[in-house]
Short mmCIF file of C-alpha atoms and ligand atoms in Angstrom, two decimals:
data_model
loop_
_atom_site.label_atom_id
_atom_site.label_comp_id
_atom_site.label_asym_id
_atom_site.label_seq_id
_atom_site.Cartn_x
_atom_site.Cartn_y
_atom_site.Cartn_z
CA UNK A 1 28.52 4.39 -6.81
CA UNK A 2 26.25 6.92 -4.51
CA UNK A 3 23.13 6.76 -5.37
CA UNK A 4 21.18 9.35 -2.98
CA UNK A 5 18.63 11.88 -4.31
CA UNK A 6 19.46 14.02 -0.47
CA UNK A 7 22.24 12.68 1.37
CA UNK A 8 22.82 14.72 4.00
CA UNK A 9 19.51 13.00 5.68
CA UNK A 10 19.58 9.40 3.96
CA UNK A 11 23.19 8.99 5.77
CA UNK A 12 22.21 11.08 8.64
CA UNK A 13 23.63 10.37 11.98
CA UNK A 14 21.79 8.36 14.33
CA UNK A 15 21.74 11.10 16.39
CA UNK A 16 21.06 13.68 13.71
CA UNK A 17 18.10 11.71 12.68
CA UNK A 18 16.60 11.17 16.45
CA UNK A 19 16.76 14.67 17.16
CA UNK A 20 15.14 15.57 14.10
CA UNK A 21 12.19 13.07 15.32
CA UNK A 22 11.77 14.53 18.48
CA UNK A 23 11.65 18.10 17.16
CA UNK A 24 9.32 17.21 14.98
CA UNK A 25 7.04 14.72 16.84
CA UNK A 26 6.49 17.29 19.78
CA UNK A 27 5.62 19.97 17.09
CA UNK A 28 3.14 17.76 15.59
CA UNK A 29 1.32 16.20 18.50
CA UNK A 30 0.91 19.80 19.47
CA UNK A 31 -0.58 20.49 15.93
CA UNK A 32 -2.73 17.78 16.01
CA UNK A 33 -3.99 18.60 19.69
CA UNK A 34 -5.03 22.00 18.44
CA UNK A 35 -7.00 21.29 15.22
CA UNK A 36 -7.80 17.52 15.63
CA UNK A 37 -10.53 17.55 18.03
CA UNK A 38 -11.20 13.56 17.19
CA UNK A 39 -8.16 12.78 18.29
CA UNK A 40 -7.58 15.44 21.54
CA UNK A 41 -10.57 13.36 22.75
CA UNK A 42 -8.55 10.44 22.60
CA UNK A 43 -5.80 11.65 24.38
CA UNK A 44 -7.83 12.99 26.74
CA UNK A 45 -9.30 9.89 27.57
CA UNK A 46 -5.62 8.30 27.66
CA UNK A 47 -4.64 11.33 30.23
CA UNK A 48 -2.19 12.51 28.08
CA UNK A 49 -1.33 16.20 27.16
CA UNK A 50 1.16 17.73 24.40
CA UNK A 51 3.39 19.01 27.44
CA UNK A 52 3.89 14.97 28.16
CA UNK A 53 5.52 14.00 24.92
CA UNK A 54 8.82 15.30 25.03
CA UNK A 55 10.74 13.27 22.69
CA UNK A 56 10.24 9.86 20.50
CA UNK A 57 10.55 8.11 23.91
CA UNK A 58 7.02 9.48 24.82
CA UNK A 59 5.32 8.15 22.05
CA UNK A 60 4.09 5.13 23.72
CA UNK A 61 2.02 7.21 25.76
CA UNK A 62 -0.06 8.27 22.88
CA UNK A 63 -3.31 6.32 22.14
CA UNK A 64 -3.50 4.48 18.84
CA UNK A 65 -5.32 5.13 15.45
CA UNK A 66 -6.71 2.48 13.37
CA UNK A 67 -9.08 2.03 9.90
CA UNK A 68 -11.85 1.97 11.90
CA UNK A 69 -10.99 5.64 13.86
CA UNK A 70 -10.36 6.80 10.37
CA UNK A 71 -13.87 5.11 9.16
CA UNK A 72 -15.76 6.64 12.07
CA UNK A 73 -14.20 10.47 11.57
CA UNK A 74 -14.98 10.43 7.38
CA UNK A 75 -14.30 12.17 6.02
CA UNK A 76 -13.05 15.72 7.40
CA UNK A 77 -12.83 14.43 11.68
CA UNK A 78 -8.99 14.07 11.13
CA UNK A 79 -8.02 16.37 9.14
CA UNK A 80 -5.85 18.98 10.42
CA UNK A 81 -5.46 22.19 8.39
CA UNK A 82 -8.60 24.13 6.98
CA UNK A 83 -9.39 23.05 4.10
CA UNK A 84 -8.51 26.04 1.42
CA UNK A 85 -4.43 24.77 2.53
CA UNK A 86 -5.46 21.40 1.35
CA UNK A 87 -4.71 21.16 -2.50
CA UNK A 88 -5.19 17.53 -3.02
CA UNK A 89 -6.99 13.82 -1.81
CA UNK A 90 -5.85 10.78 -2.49
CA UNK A 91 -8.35 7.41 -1.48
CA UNK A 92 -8.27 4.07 -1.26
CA UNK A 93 -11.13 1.27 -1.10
CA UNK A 94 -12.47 0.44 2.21
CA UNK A 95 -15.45 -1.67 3.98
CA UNK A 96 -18.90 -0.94 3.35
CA UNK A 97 -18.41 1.38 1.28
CA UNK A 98 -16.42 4.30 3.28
CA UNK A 99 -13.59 5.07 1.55
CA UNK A 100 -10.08 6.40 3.68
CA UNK A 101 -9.45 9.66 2.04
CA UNK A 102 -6.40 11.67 3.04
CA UNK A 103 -5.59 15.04 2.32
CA UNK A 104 -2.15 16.90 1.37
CA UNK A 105 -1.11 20.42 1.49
CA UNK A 106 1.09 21.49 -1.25
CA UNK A 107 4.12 21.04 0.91
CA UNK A 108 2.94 17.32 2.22
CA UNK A 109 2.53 16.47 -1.51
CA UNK A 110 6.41 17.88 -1.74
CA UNK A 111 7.49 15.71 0.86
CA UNK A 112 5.65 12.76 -0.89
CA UNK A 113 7.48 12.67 -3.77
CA UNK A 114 11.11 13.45 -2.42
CA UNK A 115 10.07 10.33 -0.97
CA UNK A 116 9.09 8.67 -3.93
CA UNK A 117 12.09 10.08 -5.54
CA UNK A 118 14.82 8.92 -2.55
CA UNK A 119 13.37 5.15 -4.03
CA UNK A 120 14.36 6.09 -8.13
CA UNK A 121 17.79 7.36 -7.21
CA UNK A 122 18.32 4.17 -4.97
CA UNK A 123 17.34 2.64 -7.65
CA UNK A 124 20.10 4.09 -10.23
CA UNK A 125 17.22 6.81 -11.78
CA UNK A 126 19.30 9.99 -12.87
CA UNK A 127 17.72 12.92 -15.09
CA UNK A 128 18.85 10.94 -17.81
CA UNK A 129 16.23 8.04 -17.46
CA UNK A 130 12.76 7.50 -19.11
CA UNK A 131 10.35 6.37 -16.23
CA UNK A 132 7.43 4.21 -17.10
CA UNK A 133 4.82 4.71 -14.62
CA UNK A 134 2.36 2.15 -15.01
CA UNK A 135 0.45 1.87 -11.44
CA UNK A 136 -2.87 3.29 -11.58
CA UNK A 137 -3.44 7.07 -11.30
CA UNK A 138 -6.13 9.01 -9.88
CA UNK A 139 -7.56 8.23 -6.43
CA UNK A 140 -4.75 5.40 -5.89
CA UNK A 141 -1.88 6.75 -4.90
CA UNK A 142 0.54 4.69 -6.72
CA UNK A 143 0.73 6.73 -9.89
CA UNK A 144 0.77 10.52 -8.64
CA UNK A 145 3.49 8.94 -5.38
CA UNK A 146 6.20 7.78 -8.53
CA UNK A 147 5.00 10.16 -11.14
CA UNK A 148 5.84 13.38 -8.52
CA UNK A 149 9.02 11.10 -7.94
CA UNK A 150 9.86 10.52 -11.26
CA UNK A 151 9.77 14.51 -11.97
CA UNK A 152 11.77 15.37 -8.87
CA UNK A 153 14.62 13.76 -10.19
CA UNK A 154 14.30 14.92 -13.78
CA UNK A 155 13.72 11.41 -15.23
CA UNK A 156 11.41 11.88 -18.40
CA UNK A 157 8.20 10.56 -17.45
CA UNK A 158 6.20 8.32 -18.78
CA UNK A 159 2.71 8.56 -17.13
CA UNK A 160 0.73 5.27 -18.50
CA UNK A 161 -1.39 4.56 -15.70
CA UNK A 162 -2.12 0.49 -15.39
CA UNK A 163 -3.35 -1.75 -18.22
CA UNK A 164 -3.75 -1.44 -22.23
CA UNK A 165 -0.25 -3.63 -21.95
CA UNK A 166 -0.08 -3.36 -25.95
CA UNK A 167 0.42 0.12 -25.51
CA UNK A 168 2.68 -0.34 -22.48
CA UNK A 169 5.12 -2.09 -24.77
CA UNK A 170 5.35 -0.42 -27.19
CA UNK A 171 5.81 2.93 -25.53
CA UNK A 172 8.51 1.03 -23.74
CA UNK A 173 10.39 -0.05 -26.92
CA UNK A 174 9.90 3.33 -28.96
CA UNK A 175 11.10 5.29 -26.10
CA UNK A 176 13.36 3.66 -24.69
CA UNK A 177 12.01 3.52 -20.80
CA UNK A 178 14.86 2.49 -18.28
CA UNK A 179 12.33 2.14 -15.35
CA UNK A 180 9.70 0.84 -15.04
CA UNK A 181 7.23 1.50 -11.73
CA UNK A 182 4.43 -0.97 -11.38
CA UNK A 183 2.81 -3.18 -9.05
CA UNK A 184 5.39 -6.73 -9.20
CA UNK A 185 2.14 -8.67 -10.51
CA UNK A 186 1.71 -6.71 -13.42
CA UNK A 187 5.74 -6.28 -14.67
CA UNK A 188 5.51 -10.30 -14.20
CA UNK A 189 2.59 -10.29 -16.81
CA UNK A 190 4.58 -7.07 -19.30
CA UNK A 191 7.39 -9.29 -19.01
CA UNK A 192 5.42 -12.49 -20.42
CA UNK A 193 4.12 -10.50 -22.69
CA UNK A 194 7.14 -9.26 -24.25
CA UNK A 195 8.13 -12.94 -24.73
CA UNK A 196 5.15 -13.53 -26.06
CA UNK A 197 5.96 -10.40 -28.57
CA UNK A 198 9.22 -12.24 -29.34
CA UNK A 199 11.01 -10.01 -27.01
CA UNK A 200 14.13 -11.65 -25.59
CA UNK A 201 15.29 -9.62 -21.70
CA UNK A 202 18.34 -7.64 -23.79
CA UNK A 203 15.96 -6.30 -26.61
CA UNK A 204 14.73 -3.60 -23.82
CA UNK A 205 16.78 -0.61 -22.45
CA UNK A 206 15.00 -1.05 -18.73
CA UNK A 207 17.26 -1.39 -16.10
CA UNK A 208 15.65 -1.15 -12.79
CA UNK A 209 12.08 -1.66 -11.80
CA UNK A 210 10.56 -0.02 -8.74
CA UNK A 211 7.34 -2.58 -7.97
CA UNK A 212 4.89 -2.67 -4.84
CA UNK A 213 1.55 -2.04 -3.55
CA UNK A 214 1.13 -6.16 -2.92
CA UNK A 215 3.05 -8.89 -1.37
CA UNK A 216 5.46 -10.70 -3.64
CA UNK A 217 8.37 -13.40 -2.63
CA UNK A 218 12.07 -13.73 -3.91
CA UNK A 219 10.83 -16.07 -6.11
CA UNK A 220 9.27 -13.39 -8.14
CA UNK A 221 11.82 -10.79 -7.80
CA UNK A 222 13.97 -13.20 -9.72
CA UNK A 223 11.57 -14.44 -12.30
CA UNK A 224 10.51 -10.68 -13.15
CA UNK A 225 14.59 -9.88 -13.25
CA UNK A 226 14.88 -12.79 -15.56
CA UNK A 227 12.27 -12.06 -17.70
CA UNK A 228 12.87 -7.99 -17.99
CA UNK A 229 16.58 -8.02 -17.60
CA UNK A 230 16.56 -5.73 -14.66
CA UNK A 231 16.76 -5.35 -11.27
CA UNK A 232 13.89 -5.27 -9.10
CA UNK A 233 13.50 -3.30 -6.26
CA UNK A 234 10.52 -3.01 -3.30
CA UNK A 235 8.88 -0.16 -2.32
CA UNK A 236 5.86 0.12 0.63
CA UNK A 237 3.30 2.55 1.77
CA UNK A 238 -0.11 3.10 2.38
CA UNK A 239 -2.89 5.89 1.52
CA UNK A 240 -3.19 6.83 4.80
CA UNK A 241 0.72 8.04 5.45
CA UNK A 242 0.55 9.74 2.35
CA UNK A 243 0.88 6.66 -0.43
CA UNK A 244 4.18 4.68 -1.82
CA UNK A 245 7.74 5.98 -0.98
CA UNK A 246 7.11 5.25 3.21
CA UNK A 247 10.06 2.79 3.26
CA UNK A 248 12.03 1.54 -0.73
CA UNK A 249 15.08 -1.11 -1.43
CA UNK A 250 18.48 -0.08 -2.38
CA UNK A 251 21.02 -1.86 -3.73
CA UNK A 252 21.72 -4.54 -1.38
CA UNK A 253 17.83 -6.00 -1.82
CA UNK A 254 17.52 -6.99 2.21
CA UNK A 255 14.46 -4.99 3.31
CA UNK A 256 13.17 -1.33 2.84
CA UNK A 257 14.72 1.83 3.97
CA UNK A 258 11.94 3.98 6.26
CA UNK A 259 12.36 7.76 5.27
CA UNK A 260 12.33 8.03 9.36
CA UNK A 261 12.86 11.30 9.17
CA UNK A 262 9.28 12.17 8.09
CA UNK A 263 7.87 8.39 9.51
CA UNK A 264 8.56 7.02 12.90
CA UNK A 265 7.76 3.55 13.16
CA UNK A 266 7.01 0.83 15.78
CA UNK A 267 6.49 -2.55 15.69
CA UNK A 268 3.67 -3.87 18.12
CA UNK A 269 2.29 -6.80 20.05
CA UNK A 270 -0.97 -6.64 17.50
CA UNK A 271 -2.98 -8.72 20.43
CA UNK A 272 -1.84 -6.30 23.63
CA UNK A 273 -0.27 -2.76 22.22
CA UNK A 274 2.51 -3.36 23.79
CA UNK A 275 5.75 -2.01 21.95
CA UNK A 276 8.15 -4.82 21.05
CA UNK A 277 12.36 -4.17 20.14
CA UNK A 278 13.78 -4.41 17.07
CA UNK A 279 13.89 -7.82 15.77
CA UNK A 280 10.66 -8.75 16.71
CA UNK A 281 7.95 -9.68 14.31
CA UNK A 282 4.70 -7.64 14.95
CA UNK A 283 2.83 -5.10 13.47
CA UNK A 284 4.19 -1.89 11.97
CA UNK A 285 2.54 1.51 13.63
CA UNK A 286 3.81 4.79 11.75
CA UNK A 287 3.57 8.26 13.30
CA UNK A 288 3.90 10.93 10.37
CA UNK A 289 5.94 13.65 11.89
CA UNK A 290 5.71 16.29 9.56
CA UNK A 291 2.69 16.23 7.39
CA UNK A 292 0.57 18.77 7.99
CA UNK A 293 -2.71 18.05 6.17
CA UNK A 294 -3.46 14.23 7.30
CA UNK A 295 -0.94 13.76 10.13
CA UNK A 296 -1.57 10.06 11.82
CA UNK A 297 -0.30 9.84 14.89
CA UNK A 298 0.41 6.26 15.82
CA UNK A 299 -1.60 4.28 13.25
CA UNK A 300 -1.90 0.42 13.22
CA UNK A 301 -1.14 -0.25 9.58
CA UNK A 302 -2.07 -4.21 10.30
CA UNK A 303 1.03 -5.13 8.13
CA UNK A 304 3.37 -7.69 10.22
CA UNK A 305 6.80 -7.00 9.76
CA UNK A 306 10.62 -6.69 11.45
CA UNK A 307 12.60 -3.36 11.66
CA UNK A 308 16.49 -4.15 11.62
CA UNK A 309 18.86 -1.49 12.62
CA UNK A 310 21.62 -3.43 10.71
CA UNK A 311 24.07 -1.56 9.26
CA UNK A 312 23.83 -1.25 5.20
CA UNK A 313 26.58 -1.30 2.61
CA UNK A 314 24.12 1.05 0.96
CA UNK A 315 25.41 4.03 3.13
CA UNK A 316 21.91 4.56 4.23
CA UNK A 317 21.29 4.88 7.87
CA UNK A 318 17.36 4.85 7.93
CA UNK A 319 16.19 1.64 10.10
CA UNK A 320 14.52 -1.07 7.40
CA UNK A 321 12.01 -3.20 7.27
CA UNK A 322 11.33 -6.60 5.86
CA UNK A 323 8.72 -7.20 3.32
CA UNK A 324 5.19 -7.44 5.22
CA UNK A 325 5.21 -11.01 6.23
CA UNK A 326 1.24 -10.81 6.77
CA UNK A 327 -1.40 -9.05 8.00
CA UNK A 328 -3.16 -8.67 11.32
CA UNK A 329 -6.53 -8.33 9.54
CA UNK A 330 -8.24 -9.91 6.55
CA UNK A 331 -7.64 -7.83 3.87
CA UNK A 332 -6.29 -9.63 0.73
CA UNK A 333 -4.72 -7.52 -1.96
CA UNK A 334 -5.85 -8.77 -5.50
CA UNK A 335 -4.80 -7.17 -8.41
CA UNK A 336 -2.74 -4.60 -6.41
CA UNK A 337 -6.64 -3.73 -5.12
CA UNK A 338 -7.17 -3.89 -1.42
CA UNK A 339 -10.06 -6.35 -0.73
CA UNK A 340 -12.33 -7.24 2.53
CA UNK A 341 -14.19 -10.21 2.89
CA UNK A 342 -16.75 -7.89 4.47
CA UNK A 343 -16.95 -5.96 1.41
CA UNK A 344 -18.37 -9.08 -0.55
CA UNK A 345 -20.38 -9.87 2.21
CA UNK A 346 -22.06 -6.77 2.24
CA UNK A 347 -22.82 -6.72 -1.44
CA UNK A 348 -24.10 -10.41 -1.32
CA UNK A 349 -26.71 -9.27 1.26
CA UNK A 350 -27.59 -5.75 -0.81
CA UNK A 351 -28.21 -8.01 -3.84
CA UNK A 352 -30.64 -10.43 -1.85
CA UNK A 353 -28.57 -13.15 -1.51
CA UNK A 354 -27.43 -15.26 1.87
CA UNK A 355 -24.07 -14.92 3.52
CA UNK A 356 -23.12 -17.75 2.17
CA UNK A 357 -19.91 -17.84 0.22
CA UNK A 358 -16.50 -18.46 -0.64
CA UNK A 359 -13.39 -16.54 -2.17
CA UNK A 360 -10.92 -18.21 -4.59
CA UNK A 361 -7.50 -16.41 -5.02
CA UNK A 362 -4.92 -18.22 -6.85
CA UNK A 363 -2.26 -16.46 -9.31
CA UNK A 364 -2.23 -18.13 -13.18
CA UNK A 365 0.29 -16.58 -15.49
CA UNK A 366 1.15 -14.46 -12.59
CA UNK A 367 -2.18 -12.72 -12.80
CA UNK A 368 -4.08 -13.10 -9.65
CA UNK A 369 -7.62 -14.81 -10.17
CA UNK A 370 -10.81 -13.93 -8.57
CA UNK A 371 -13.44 -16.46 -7.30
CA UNK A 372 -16.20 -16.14 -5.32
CA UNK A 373 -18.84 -19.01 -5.29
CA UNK A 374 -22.02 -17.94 -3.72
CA UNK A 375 -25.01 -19.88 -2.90
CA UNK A 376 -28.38 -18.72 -4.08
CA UNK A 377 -31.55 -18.58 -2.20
CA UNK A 378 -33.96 -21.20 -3.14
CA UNK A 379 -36.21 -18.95 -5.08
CA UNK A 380 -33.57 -17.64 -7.20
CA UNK A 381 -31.85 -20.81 -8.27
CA UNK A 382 -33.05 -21.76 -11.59
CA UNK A 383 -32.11 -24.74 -14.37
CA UNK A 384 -31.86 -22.47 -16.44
CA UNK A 385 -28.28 -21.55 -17.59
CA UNK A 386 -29.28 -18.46 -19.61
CA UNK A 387 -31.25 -17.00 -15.94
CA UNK A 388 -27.99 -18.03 -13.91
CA UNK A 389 -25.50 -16.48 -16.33
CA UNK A 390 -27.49 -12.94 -16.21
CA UNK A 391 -27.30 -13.40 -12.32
CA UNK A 392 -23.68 -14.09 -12.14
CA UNK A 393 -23.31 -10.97 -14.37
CA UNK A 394 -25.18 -8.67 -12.26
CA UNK A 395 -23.36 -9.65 -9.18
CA UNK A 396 -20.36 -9.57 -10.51
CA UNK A 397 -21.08 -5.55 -12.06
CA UNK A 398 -22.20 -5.24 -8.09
CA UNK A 399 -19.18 -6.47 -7.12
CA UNK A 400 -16.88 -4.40 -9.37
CA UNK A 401 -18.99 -1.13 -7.97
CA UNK A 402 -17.75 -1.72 -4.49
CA UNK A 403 -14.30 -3.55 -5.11
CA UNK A 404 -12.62 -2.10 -8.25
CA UNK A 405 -12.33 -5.41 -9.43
CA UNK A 406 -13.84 -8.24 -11.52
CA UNK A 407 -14.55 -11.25 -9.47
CA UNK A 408 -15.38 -14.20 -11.38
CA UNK A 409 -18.98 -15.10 -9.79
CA UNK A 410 -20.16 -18.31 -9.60
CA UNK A 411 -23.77 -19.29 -8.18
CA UNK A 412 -24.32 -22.32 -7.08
CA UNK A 413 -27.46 -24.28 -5.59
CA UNK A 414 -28.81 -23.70 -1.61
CA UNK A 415 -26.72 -25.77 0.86
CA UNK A 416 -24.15 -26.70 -1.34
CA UNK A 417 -20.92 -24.35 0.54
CA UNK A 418 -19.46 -26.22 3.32
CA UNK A 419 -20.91 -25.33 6.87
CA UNK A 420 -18.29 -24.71 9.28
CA UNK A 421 -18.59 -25.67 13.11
CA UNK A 422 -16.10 -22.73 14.10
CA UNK A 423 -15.21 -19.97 12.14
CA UNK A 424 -15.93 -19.90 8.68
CA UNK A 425 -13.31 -19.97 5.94
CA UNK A 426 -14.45 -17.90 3.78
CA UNK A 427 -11.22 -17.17 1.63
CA UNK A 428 -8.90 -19.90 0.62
CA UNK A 429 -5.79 -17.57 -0.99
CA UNK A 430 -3.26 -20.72 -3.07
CA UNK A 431 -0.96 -17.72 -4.33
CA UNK A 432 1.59 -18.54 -1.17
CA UNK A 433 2.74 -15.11 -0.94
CA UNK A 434 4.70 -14.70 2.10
O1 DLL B 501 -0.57 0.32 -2.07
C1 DLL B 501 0.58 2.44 -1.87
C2 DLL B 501 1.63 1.98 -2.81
C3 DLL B 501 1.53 2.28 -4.16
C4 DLL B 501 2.75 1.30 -2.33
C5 DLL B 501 2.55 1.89 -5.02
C6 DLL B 501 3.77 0.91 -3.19
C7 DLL B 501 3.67 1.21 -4.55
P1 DLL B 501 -2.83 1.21 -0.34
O2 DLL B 501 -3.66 0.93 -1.52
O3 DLL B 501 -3.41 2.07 0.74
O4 DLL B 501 -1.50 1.92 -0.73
O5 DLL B 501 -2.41 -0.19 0.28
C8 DLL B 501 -1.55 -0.26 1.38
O6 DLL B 501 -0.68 -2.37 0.59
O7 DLL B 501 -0.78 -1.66 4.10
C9 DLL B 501 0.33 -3.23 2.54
O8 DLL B 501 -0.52 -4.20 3.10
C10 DLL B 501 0.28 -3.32 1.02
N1 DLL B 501 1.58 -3.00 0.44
C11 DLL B 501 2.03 -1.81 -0.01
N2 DLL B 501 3.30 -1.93 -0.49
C12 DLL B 501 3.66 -3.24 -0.33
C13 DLL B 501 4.83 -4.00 -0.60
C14 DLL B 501 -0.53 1.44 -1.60
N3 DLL B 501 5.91 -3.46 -1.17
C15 DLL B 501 -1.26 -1.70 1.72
N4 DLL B 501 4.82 -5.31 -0.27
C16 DLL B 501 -0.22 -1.82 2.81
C17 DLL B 501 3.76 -5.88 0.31
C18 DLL B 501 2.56 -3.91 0.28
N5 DLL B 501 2.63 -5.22 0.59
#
């Protein structure tokens, strides 16, 4: 069965699709050179003009981008179209505070979803199917990415947004939903709960589910097919390339298809910079070569990964990628929710209490759970429960401000968390995700 929502480029030529790339990569750096003057400066300081990037080839010439670039230039230094052409932001949650916001032009947030939508049709979605679209909408990008996805393709949409799981069920079994798009974590937990319900896998009409936004194993892919009675397929992306849809499974389940023809990826030495060949493991650096509001040239992503040029029974000739394997920073994802360490750290010292701490991640019920044990300052500690109960609650409600999250807080007495001699380990993560 062919299962492409635009053919003509998802089975492109090799050649086809690298001339596309180098049309479009010398138009861009050129576009970003003239209205970017954050990142001109960079080039500058690399020596490197518009006129020297002639083709994909080039690209190594080009300085990198990273969180921090887009940290420093919040929230307008990188944007690259006046503002009245932008029609839309999308965020996500970032260190102290500064969020990464990213902004799309009516035609960006087109190319977006034909994205989103190449990953329902690989996934069997027709105009005949009922889409469930339970990641979260608003700032996150997971629920506009499938629900503009979902449309392009005609499926009826369901637009739930995450959690109120009651009410995710039972829309699913009065309307018959075929699809179901959520983060893996949270079909794991819909399918327990329709056991739970007295569901058995057949009593549901879904067929495929199209789950990312966090790291999950094969071990999951088969419990959540097992429990759902459907197959399960993997989608990536991140806010800053415009949000999910960057690279999505097909059929044969061996690693995601990059839509290269709007994404031009590398893989990376993450210690030197230096570009390493297919094959390798490093970390994945994406170039967006046609988006016109928030166009990243060369940005680190910090997800470790291998591209494979392998050919695919799918048909598809976009290059894949394997599931991130890790990350070349600290960020954990909980909940499908981004977190840095340094995010805690800099509510714990807001709140008056010591950098001293420790984060718990484990996954019960395949629901991630969310320690942090924090010492308290002398003064504070009390024997009384009642006082260290209301202090756990306020921190936590801190907490939740800056994260998005609930962490489960729990205070404990001055020079009780293990000193280290070296660097401190301040997360211990038992979900073995990768
Ligand atoms: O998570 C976008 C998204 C929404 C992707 C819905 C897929 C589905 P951010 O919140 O900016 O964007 O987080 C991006 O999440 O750098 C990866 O580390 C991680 N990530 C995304 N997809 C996957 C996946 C969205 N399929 C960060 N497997 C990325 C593992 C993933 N990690």
């Amino acid at each position: 069965m062919e299962r492409y929502y635009q053919p003509e480029i998802e089975t492109a030529s090799r050649e086809q699709i690298t001339q596309w790339q180098n049309e479009r990569l010398v138009k861009q750096v050129k576009h970003v050179w003239d209205n970017v003057p954050y990142y001109r400066k960079k080039m500058e300081a690399a020596g490197v003009t518009p006129e020297d990037i002639k083709s994909v080839e080039d690209l190594h010439k080009l300085p990198f981008l990273s969180k921090a670039d887009l940290r420093e230039a919040y929230p307008y230094g990188l944007l690259a179209t006046p503002l009245k052409n932008c029609v839309r932001i999308q965020s996500t949650s970032g260190t102290t505070g500064k969020r990464v916001v990213a902004f799309y032009t009516q035609e960006d947030i087109d190319l977006w979803e034909e994205c989103c939508a190449r990953a329902i049709v690989a996934a069997g979605g027709t105009n005949e199917d009922v889409c469930q679209v339970c990641y979260g909408y608003g700032l996150f990008t997971g629920g506009p990415g499938l629900n503009g996805g979902s449309h392009k393709v005609g499926c009826m949409t369901l637009p739930m947004s995450s959690g109120n799981t009651d009410r995710q069920i039972q829309f699913m079994m009065d309307l018959d939903a075929t699809i179901l798009c959520c983060t893996p974590s949270y079909a794991a937990y819909i399918g327990e709960s329709l056991a739970e319900k007295g569901y058995k896998p057949e009593d549901n009409k879904l067929k495929a589910g199209i789950f990312g936004a966090e790291p999950w194993t094969e071990e999951m892919r088969q419990e959540i097919e097992k429990s759902l009675g459907i197959k399960a397929y993997d989608i990536y992306g991140l806010t800053e390339t415009s949000g999910p849809g960057v690279s999505f499974e097909c059929e044969e389940q061996t690693g995601m298809h990059i839509n290269e023809d709007h994404f031009y990826a590398e893989i990376i030495d993450p210690e030197t910079g230096e570009v390493l060949p297919d094959g390798t493991k490093g970390e994945l650096v994406f170039t967006s070569l046609d988006k016109k509001g928030f166009p990243l040239l060369r940005y680190r992503t910090k997800d470790i990964c291998i591209l494979s040029r392998k050919k695919c029974s799918c048909g598809r000739t976009h290059v894949k990628m394997t599931k991130p394997l890790g990350r070349s920073d600290d960020m954990m994802i909980i909940r499908g929710v981004n977190v840095f360490p340094s995010q805690i750290e800099t509510v714990l010292l807001k709140e008056g209490y010591p950098p001293n701490y420790q984060i718990v991640v484990d996954r019960v019920k395949n629901t991630d759970t969310f320690d942090i044990y924090v010492e308290c300052t002398p003064e504070r500690f009390s024997d009384k429960v009642s006082e260290m109960q209301a202090s756990e609650k306020e921190l936590a409600m801190a907490m939740r401000a800056m994260l998005g999250i609930n962490p489960k807080i729990h205070l404990v007495a001055p020079k009780t968390i293990e000193r280290s001699e070296g660097k401190a380990v301040r997360v211990i993560d038992k979900r073995k995700l990768h």
